[in-house]
PDB file of C-alpha atoms in Angstrom:
ATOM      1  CA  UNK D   1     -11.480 -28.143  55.919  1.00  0.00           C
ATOM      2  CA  UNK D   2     -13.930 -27.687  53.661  1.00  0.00           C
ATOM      3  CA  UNK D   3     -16.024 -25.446  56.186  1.00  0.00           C
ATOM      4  CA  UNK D   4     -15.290 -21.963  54.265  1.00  0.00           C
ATOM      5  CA  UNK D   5     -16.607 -23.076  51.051  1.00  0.00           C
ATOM      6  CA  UNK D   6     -20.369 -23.455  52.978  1.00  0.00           C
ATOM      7  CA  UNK D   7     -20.141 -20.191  55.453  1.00  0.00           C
ATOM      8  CA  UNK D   8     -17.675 -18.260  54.011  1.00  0.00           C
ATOM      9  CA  UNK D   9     -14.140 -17.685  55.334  1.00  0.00           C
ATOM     10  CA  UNK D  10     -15.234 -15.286  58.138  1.00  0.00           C
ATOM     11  CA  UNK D  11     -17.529 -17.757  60.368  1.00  0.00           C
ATOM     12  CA  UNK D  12     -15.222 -20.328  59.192  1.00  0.00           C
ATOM     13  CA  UNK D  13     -12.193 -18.772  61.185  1.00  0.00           C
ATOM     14  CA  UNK D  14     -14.330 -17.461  63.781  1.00  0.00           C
ATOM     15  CA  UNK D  15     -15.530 -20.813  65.030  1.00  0.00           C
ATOM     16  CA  UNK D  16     -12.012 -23.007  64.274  1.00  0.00           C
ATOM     17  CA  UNK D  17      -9.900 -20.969  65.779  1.00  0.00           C
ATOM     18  CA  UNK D  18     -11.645 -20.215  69.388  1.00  0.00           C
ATOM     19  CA  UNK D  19     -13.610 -23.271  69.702  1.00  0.00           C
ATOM     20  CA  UNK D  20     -16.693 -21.647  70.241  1.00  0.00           C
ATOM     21  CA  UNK D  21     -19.513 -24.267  70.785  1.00  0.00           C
ATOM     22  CA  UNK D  22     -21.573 -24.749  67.510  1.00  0.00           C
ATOM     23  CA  UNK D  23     -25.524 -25.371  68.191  1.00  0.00           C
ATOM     24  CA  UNK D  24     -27.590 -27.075  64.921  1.00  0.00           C
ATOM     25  CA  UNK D  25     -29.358 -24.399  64.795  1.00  0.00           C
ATOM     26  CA  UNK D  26     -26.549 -21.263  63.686  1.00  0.00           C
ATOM     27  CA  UNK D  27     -24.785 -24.492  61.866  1.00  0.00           C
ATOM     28  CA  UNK D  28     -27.866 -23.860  59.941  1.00  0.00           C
ATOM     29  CA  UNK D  29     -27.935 -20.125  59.814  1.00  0.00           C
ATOM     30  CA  UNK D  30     -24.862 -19.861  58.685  1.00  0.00           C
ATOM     31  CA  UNK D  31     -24.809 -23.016  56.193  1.00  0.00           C
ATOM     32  CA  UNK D  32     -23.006 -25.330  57.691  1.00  0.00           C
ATOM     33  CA  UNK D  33     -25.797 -28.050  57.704  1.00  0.00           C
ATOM     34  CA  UNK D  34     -28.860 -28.041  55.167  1.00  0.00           C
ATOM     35  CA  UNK D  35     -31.260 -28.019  57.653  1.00  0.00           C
ATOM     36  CA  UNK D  36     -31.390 -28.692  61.838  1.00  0.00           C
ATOM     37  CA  UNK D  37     -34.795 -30.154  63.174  1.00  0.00           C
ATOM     38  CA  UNK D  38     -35.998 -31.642  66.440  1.00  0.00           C
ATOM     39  CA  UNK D  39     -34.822 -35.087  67.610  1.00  0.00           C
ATOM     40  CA  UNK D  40     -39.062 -35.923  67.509  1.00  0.00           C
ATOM     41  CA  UNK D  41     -38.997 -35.319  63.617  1.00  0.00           C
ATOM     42  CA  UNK D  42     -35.391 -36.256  62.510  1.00  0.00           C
ATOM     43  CA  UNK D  43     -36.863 -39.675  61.679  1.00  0.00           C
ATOM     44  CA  UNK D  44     -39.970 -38.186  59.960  1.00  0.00           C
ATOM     45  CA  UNK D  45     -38.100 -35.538  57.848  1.00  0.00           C
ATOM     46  CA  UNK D  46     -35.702 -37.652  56.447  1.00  0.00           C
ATOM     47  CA  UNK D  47     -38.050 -40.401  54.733  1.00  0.00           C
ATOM     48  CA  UNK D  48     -40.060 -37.213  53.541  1.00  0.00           C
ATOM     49  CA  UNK D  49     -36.662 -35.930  51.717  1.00  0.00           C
ATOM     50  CA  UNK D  50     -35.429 -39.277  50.941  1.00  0.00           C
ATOM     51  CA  UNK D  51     -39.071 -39.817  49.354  1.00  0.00           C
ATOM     52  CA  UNK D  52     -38.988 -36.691  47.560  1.00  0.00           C
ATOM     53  CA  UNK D  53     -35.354 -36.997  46.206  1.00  0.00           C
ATOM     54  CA  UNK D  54     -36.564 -40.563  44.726  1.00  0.00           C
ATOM     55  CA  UNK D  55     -39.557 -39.014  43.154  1.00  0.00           C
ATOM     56  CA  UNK D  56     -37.346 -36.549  41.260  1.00  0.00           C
ATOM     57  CA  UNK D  57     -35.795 -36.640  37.812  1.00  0.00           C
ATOM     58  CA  UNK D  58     -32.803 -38.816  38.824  1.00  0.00           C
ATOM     59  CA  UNK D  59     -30.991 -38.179  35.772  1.00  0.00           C
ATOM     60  CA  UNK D  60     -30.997 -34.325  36.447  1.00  0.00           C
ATOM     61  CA  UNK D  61     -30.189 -34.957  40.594  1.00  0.00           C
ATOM     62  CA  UNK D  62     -27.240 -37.192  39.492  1.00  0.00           C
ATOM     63  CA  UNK D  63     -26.110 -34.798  36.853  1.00  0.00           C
ATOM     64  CA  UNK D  64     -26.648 -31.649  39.877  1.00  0.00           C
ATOM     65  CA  UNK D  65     -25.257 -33.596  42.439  1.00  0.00           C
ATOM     66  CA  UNK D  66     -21.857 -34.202  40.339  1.00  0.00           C
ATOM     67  CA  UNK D  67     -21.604 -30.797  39.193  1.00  0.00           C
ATOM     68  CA  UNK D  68     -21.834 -29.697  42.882  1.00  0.00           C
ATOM     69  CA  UNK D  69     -19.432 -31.947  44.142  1.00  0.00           C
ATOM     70  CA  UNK D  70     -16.649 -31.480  41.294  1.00  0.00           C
ATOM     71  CA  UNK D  71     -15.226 -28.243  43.468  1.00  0.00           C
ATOM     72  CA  UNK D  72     -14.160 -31.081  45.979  1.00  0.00           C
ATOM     73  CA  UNK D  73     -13.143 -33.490  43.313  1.00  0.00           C
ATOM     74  CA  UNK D  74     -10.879 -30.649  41.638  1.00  0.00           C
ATOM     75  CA  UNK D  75      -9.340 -29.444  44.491  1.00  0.00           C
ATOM     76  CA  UNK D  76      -8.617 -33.295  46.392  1.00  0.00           C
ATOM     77  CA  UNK D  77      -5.046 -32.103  47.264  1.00  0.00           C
ATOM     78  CA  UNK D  78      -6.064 -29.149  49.044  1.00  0.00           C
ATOM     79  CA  UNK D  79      -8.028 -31.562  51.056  1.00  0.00           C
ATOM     80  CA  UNK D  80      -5.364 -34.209  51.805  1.00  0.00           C
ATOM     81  CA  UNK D  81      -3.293 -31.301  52.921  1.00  0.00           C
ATOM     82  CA  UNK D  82      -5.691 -30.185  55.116  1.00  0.00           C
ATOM     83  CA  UNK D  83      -6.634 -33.337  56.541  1.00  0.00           C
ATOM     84  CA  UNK D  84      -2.930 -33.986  57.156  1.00  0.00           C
ATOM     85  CA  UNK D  85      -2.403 -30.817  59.055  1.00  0.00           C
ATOM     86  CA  UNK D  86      -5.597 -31.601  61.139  1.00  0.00           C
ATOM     87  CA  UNK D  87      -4.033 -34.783  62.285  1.00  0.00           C
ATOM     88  CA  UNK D  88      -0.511 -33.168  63.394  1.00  0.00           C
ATOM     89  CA  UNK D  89      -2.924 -30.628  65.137  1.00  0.00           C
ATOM     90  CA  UNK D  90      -4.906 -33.467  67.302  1.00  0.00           C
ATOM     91  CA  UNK D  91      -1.725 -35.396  67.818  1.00  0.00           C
ATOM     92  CA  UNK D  92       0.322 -32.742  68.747  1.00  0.00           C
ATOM     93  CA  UNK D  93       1.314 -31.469  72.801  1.00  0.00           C
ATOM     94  CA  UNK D  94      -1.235 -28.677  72.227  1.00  0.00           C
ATOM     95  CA  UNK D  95      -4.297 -31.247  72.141  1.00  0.00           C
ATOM     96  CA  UNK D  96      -2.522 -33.163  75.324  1.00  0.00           C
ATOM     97  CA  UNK D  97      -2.606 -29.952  76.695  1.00  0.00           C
ATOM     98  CA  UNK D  98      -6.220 -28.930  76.174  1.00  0.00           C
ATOM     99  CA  UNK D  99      -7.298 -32.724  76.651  1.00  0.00           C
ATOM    100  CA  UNK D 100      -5.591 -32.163  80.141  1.00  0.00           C
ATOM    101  CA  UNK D 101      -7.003 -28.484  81.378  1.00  0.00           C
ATOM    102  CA  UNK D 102     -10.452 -29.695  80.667  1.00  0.00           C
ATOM    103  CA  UNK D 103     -10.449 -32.955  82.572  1.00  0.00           C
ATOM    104  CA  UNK D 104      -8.215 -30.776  85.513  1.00  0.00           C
ATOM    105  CA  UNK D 105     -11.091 -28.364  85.270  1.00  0.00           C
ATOM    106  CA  UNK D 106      -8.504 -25.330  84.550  1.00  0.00           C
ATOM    107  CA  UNK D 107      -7.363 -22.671  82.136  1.00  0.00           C
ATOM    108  CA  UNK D 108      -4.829 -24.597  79.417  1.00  0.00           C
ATOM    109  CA  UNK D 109      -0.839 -23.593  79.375  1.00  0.00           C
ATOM    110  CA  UNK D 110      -0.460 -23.713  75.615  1.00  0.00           C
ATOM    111  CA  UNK D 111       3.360 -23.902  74.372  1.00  0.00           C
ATOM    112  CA  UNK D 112       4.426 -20.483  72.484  1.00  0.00           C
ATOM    113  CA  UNK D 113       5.905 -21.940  69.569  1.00  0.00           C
ATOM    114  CA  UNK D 114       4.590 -22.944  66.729  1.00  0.00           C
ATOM    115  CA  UNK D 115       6.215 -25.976  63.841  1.00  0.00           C
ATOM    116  CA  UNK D 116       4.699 -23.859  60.818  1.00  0.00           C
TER     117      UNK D 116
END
């Protein structure tokens, strides 16, 4: 989850852990997306950024681009946990469970105990 590195541990927990619906636009308050826009100029915006990313020094973006992305690159196995423990969390009897309540229309019975 790599969700605490862009919007800090805080919003991170806040919106994982109840569910809360996310709109684009407080994804992009609180940085979870670079930037939310209207479907009418998705399209538009885009091929403007894409244009002005392939106007730019592409030596310095690749070099800036790498040096952003080594934090994931250095810390792979925090990921692959993660992403393991993500999957035993959809798989599990709790995600039956929810899956269930919301196409019953009622309040999920979640079990009390917990593997971890």
């Amino acid at each position: 989850i790599i969700w605490p590195l862009l919007c800090g541990l805080a919003k991170a927990k806040y919106y994982l852990l109840t569910c809360k619906p996310l709109s684009g636009e407080e994804a992009e308050r609180i940085g979870l997306v670079s930037l939310c826009v209207e479907d009418a100029d998705l399209q538009r915006i885009a091929i403007e950024t894409a244009e002005e990313l392939s106007s730019g020094a592409q030596s310095a973006i690749r070099w800036t681009k790498y040096a952003l992305n080594n934090w994931l690159r250095v810390n792979g196995p925090l990921f692959d946990t993660s992403t393991a423990l993500e999957i035993l969390g959809f798989t599990g009897a709790e995600a039956r469970e929810g899956l269930a309540s919301h196409l019953e229309k009622r309040k999920p019975v979640f079990p009390q105990d917990c593997p971890l």
